[in-house]
């Protein structure tokens, strides 16, 4: 990737204007739906807590495996970043928010 050793492909994808504006729109819709429907809000909050707990447990359990596979992840990340460089070069629309 460009020159930042810590850079990863997921962060780069999330920073693309087309992706970040889509995520913001989805977040606003989700929040307004929860505010408009109290029953839906309570169901969503239970689900959110469950996902957070499951995610934390999964990360704790996967940590030793991730540590061992770190060199392979670094190579895959580098290849993915190069592919993203190519896509950004070939598809200028990725640099614009969804509404544009």
XYZ file of C-alpha atoms in Angstrom:
100
model
C 0.000 0.000 0.000
C 0.937 3.593 -0.317
C 3.604 4.034 2.379
C 1.854 3.544 5.674
C 2.960 0.276 7.259
C -0.155 0.173 9.495
C -2.581 0.708 6.610
C -4.981 -2.101 5.906
C -7.358 -2.723 3.076
C -10.493 -2.671 5.247
C -9.652 0.798 6.581
C -9.004 2.029 3.053
C -12.282 0.650 1.744
C -14.221 2.199 4.637
C -12.589 5.571 3.904
C -13.685 5.614 0.267
C -16.311 8.366 -0.082
C -18.779 6.053 -1.812
C -18.525 3.512 1.034
C -18.442 5.972 3.931
C -21.463 7.917 2.622
C -23.391 4.654 2.193
C -22.520 3.604 5.754
C -23.604 6.999 7.100
C -26.932 6.741 5.267
C -27.534 3.235 6.615
C -26.648 4.371 10.156
C -29.070 7.317 9.947
C -31.834 5.037 8.633
C -31.202 2.467 11.361
C -31.221 5.140 14.077
C -34.378 6.829 12.802
C -36.150 3.465 12.528
C -35.235 2.655 16.125
C -36.496 6.072 17.248
C -39.772 5.743 15.329
C -40.570 2.202 16.516
C -39.935 1.598 20.254
C -40.587 -2.147 19.987
C -38.059 -2.414 17.167
C -35.588 -0.412 19.268
C -35.774 -2.862 22.167
C -35.298 -5.847 19.839
C -32.364 -4.120 18.140
C -30.696 -3.303 21.462
C -30.887 -6.944 22.573
C -29.449 -8.024 19.238
C -26.659 -5.395 19.425
C -25.603 -6.554 22.909
C -25.565 -10.177 21.719
C -23.446 -9.344 18.694
C -20.982 -7.371 20.827
C -20.633 -10.238 23.292
C -20.251 -12.848 20.562
C -17.714 -10.676 18.753
C -15.613 -10.218 21.878
C -15.702 -13.947 22.598
C -14.762 -14.801 19.013
C -11.830 -12.369 19.050
C -10.558 -13.799 22.330
C -10.753 -17.346 20.953
C -9.160 -16.471 17.610
C -6.256 -14.437 18.981
C -3.700 -17.319 19.018
C -4.623 -18.324 15.463
C -4.463 -14.753 14.223
C -1.029 -14.304 15.795
C 0.294 -17.386 13.995
C -1.196 -16.340 10.658
C -0.078 -12.715 10.898
C 2.605 -13.007 8.168
C 0.068 -14.497 5.738
C -2.442 -11.752 6.610
C 0.212 -9.117 5.891
C 0.870 -10.581 2.429
C -2.862 -10.841 1.666
C -3.400 -7.274 2.893
C -0.593 -5.998 0.669
C -2.066 -7.747 -2.375
C -5.541 -6.430 -1.570
C -4.191 -2.880 -1.173
C -2.507 -3.113 -4.570
C -5.786 -4.300 -6.072
C -7.584 -1.395 -4.410
C -4.978 1.030 -5.808
C -5.807 -0.321 -9.268
C -9.585 -0.052 -8.712
C -9.299 3.517 -7.436
C -7.298 4.389 -10.522
C -9.741 2.736 -12.951
C -13.039 3.682 -11.252
C -13.032 7.385 -10.308
C -16.641 7.121 -9.026
C -15.269 5.447 -5.883
C -13.999 8.870 -4.821
C -17.483 10.443 -4.752
C -20.305 10.109 -2.214
C -23.303 8.042 -3.308
C -25.469 11.099 -3.974
C -23.025 12.346 -6.613
